Tab-separated table of C-alpha atoms in Angstrom:
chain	number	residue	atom	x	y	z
A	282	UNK	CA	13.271	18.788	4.824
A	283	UNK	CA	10.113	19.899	3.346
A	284	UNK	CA	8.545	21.554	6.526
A	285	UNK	CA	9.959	24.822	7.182
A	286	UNK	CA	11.452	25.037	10.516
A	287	UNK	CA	11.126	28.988	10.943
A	288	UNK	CA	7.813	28.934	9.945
A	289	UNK	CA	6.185	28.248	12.866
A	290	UNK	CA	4.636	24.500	11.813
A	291	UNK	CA	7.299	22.386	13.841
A	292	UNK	CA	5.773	23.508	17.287
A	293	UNK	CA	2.651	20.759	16.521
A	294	UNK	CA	4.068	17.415	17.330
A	295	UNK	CA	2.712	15.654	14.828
A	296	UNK	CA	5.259	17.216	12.304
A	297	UNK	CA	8.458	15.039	12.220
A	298	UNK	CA	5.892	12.201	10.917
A	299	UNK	CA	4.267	14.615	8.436
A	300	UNK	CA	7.695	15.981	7.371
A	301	UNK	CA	8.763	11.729	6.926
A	302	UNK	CA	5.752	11.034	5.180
A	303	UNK	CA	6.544	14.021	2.341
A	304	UNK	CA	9.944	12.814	1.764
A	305	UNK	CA	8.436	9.606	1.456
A	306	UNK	CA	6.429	10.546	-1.841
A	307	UNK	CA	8.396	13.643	-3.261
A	308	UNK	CA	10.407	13.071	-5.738
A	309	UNK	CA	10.157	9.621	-6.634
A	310	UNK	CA	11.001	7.968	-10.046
A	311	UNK	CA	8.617	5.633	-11.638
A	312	UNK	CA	10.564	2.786	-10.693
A	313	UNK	CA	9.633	3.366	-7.329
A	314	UNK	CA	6.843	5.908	-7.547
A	315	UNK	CA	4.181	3.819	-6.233
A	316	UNK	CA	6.336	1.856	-3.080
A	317	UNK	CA	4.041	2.789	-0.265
A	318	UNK	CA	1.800	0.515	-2.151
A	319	UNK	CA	4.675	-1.645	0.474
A	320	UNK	CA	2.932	0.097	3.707
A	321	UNK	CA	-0.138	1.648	2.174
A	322	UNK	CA	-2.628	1.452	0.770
A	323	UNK	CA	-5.361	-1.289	0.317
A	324	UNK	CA	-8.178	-3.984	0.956
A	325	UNK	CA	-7.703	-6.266	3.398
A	326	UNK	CA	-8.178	-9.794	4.879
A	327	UNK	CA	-11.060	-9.300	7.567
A	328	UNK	CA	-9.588	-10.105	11.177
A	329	UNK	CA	-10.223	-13.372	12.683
A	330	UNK	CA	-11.542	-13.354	15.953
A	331	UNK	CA	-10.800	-16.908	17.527
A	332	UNK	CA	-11.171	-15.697	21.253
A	333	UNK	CA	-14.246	-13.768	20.683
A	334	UNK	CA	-15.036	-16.512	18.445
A	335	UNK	CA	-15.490	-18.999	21.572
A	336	UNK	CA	-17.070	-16.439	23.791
A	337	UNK	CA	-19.637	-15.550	20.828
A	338	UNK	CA	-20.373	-19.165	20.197
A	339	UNK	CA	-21.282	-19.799	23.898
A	340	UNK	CA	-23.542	-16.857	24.512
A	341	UNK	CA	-25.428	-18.156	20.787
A	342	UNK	CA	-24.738	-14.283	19.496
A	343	UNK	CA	-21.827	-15.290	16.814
A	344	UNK	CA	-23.817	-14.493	13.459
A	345	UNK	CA	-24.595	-10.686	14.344
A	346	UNK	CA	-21.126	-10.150	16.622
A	347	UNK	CA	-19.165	-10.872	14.174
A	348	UNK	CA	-20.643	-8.820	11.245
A	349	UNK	CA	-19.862	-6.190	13.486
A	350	UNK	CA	-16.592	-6.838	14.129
A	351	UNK	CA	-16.414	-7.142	9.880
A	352	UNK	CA	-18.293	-3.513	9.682
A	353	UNK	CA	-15.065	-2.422	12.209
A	354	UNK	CA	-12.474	-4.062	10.084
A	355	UNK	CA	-14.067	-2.748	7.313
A	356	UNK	CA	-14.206	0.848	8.292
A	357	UNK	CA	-10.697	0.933	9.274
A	358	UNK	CA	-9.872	-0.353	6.147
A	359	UNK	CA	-11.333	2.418	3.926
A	360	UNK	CA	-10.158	5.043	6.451
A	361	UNK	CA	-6.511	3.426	5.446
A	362	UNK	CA	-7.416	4.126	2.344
A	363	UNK	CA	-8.131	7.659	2.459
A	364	UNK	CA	-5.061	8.334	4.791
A	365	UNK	CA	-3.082	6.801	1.654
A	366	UNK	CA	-4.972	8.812	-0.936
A	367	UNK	CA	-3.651	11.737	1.432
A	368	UNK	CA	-0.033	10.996	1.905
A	369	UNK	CA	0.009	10.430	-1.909
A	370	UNK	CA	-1.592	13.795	-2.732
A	371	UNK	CA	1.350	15.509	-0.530
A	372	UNK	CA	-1.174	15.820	1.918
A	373	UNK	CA	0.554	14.701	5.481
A	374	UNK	CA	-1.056	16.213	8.576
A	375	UNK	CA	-4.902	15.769	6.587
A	376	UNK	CA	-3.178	11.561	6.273
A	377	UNK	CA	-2.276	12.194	9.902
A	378	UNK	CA	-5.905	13.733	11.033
A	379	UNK	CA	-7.167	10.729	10.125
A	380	UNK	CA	-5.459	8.217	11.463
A	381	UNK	CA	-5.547	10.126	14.975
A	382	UNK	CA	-9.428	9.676	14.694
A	383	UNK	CA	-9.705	6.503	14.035
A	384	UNK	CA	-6.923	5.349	16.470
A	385	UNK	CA	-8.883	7.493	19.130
A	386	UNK	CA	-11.979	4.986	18.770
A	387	UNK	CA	-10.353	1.314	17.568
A	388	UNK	CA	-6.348	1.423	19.791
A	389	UNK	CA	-6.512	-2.370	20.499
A	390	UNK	CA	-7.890	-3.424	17.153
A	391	UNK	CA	-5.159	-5.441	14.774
A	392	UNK	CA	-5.749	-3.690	11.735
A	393	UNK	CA	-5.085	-0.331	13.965
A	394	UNK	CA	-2.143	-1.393	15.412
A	395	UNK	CA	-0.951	-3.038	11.988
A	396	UNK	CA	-1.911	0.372	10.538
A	397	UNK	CA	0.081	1.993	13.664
A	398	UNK	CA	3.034	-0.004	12.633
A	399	UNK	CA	3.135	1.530	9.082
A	400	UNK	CA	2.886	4.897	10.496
A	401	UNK	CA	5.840	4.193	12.728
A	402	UNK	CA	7.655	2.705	9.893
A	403	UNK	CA	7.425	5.662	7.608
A	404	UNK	CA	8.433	7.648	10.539
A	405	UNK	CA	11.569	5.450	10.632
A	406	UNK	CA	10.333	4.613	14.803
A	407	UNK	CA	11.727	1.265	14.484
A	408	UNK	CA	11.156	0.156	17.869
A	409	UNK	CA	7.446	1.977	17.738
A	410	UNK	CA	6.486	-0.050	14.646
A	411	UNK	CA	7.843	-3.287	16.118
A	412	UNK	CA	5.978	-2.902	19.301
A	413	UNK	CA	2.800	-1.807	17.405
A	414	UNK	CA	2.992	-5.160	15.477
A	415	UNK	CA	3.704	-7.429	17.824
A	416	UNK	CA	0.641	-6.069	19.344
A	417	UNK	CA	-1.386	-6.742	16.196
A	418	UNK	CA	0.196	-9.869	15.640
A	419	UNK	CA	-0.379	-11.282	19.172
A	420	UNK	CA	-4.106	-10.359	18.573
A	421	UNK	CA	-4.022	-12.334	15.239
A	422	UNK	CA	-0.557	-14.026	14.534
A	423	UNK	CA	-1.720	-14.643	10.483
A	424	UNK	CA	-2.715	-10.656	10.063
A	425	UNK	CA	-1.879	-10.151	6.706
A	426	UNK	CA	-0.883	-5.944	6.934
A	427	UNK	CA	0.502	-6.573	10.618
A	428	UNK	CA	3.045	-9.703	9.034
A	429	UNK	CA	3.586	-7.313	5.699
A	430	UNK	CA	4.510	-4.350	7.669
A	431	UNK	CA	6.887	-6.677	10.129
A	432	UNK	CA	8.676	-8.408	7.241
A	433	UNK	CA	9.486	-4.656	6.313
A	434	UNK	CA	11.097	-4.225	9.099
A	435	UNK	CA	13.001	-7.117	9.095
A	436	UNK	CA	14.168	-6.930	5.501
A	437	UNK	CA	15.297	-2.940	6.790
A	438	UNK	CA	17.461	-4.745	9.720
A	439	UNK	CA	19.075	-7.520	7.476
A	440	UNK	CA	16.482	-10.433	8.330
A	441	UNK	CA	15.992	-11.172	4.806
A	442	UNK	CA	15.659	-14.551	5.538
A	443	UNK	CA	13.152	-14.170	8.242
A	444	UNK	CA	11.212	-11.723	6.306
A	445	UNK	CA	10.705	-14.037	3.643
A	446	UNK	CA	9.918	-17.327	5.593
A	447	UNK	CA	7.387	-14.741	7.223
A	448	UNK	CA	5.466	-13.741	3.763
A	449	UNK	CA	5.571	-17.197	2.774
A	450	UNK	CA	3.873	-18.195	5.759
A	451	UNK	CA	1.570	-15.486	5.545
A	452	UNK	CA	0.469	-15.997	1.778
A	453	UNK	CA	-0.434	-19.331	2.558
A	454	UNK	CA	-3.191	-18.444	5.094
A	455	UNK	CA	-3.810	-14.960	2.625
A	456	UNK	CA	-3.194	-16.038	-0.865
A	457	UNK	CA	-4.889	-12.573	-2.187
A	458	UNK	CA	-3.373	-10.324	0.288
A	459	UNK	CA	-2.424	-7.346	-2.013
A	460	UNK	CA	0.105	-6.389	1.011
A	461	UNK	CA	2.052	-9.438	1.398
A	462	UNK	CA	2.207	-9.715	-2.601
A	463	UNK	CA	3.578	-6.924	-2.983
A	464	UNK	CA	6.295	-7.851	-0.780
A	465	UNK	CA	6.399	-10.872	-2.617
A	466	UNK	CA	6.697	-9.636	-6.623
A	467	UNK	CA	9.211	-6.575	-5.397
A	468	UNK	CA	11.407	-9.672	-3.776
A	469	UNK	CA	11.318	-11.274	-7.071
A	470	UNK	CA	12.161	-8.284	-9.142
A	471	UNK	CA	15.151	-8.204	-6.683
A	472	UNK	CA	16.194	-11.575	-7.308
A	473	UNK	CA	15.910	-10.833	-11.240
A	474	UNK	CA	12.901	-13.429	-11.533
A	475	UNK	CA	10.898	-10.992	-13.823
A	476	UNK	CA	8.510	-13.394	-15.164
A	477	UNK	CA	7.376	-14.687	-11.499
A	478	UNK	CA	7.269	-11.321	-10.909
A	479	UNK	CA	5.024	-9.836	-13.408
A	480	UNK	CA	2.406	-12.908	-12.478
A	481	UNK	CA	2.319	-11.612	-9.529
A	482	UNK	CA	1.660	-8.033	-10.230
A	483	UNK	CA	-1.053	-8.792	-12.608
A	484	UNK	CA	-3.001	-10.593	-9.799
A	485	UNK	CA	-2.743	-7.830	-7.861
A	486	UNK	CA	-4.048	-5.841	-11.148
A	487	UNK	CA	-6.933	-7.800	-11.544
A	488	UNK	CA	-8.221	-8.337	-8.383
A	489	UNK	CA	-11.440	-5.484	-8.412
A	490	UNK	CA	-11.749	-6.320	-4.450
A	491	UNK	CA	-8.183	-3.874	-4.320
A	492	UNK	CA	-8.160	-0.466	-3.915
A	493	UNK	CA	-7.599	2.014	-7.056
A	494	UNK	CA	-4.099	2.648	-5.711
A	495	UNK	CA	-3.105	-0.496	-5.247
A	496	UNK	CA	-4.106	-1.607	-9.117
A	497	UNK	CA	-2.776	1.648	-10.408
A	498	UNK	CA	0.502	0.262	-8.515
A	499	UNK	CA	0.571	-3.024	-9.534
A	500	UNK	CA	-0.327	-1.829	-13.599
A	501	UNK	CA	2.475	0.265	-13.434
A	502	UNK	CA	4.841	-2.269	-12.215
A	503	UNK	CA	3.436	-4.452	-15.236
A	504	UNK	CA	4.141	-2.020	-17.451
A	505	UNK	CA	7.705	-1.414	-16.298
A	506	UNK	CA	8.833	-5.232	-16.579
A	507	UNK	CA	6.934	-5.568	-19.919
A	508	UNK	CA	9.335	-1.956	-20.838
A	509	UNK	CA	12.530	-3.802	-19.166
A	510	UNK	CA	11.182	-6.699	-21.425
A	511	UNK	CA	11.237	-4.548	-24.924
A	512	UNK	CA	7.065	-5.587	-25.057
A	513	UNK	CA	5.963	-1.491	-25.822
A	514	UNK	CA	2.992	-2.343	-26.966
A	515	UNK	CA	1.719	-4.327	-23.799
A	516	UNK	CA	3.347	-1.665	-21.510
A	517	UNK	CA	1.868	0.924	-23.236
A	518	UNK	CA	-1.074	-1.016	-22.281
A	519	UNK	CA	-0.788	-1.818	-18.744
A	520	UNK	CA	0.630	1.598	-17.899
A	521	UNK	CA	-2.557	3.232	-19.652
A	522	UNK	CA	-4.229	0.971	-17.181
A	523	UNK	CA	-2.547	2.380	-14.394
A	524	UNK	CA	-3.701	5.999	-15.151
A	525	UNK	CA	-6.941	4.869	-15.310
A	526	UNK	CA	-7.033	3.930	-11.676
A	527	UNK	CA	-4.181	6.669	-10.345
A	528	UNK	CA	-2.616	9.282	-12.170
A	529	UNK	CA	0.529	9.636	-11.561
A	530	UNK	CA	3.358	12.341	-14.193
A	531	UNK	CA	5.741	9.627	-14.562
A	532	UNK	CA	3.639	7.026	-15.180
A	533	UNK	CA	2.101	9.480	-17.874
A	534	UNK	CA	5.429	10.228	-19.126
A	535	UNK	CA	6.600	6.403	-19.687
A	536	UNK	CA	2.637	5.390	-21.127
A	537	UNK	CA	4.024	8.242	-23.764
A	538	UNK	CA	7.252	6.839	-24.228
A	539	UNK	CA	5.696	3.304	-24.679
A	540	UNK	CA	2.732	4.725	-27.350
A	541	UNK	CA	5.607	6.166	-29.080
A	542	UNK	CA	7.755	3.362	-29.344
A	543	UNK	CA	5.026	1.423	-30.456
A	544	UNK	CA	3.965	3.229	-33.426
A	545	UNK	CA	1.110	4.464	-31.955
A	546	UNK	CA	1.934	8.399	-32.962
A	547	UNK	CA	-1.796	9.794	-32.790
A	548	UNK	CA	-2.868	7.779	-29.413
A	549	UNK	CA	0.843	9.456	-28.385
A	550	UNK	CA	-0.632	13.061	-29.447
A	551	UNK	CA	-3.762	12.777	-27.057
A	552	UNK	CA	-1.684	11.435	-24.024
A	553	UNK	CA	0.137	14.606	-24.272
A	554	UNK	CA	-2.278	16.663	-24.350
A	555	UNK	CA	-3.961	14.715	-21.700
A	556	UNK	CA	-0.839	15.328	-19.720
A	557	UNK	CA	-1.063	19.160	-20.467
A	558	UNK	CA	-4.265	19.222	-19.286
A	559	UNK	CA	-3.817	17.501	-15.824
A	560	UNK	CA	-1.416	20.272	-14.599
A	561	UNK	CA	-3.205	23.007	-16.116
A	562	UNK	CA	-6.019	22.027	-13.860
């Protein structure tokens, strides 16, 4: 437990989430370094609104309704974001703060209640996050978070099956969902299908409309494969990539690795000292 019990934290409430949410990101290995990339972190779909949709159309006030309901989507979105950022940095109750203030102003909103969901998930709340999403999902059955979040869950409780037929489902109506491929390329690394796999990373890579975390995630999953793959030189690349967008120490400590098993000595030299650097400062 990384919260100190006799130190007087535990008495605010919020703590057995922050305490879950540091032993989610301490101490991880590279292969797995980046996985709330599975719960976390990212841009999303916008919301479809088919309800309001029909009310909007017959009062003539669609065009400016809904790019408000896009500006609320939106917003949520980057405050995910920065609760991500947080959680990553070791930074729970600040991740926490923010969610709180958001959920105070959007509760019945999908993307809230999908984002609710994660929360509970990290928590380990299974029933919480299930309620949460069925929520969201009621709301908007083909919410890409809410059904990425939920197949989670059911891959956690043995519905493999169902989880999948879910993502598949899902990626059909959200082809660039950087959630539900995720899911997706981490199911095929499972099933030792490396090259479907790494495809599916590198869309997630390339896509500038993700977040920094999410490409840093998916170039260091490149880079891993093209390691498992004995290609150095490409991941060398793609995990150079990855610090560009995130840095992470042991995604600095395999780009070294790689430049050094590709013959690149001198571009090895400056990652070190690059590496030096970061924790000096």
């Amino acid at each position: 437990m990384l919260l100190d019990d006799e130190s007087g934290i535990d008495s605010d409430p919020h703590v057995p989430l922050c305490d879950a949410l540091c032993n989610a990101v301490m101490g991880r290995k590279i292969e797995i370094g980046f996985m709330f990339e599975y719960h976390t972190g990212t841009r999303r779909s916008l919301f479809g609104l088919r309800l309001l949709f029909c009310l909007l159309v017959a009062l003539a006030i669609w065009p400016t309704s809904v790019a408000f309901a896009d500006e609320t989507d939106d917003l949520i979105l980057k405050q995910m974001s920065a609760f991500d950022e947080k959680v990553m940095d070791g930074n729970p109750q600040a991740a926490m703060a923010i969610f709180q203030k958001v959920q105070s102003k959007y509760r019945n909103h999908p993307t809230l209640l999908a984002w609710q969901g994660r929360v509970a998930l990290m928590q380990r709340n299974g029933p919480a996050a299930m309620e949460a999403l069925n929520r969201a999902l009621q709301l908007k059955p083909d919410h890409p978070v809410a059904n990425a979040v939920m197949a989670s869950l059911e891959f956690q409780t043995g519905k493999q099956q169902q989880a999948i037929q879910r993502i598949e489902k899902a990626l059909a109506k959200n082809p660039d969902s950087p959630d539900l491929l995720q899911l997706s390329a981490e199911l095929k690394m499972q099933q030792m299908q490396s090259p479907e796999a790494l495809k599916i990373w590198q869309k997630i890579a390339d896509n500038k409309d993700n977040t920094d975390m999410q490409r840093a995630n998916a170039y260091s999953k490149v880079g891993e494969l093209q390691m498992q793959a004995g290609k150095h030189v490409e991941s060398a690349k793609a995990l150079g990539q990855a610090l560009k967008y995130r840095w992470h120490p042991n995604v600095a400590m395999a780009h070294i690795q790689m430049l050094h098993k590709s013959g690149a000595g001198q571009e090895a030299v400056k990652a070190i000292d690059e590496f030096k650097k970061k924790f000096k400062d």
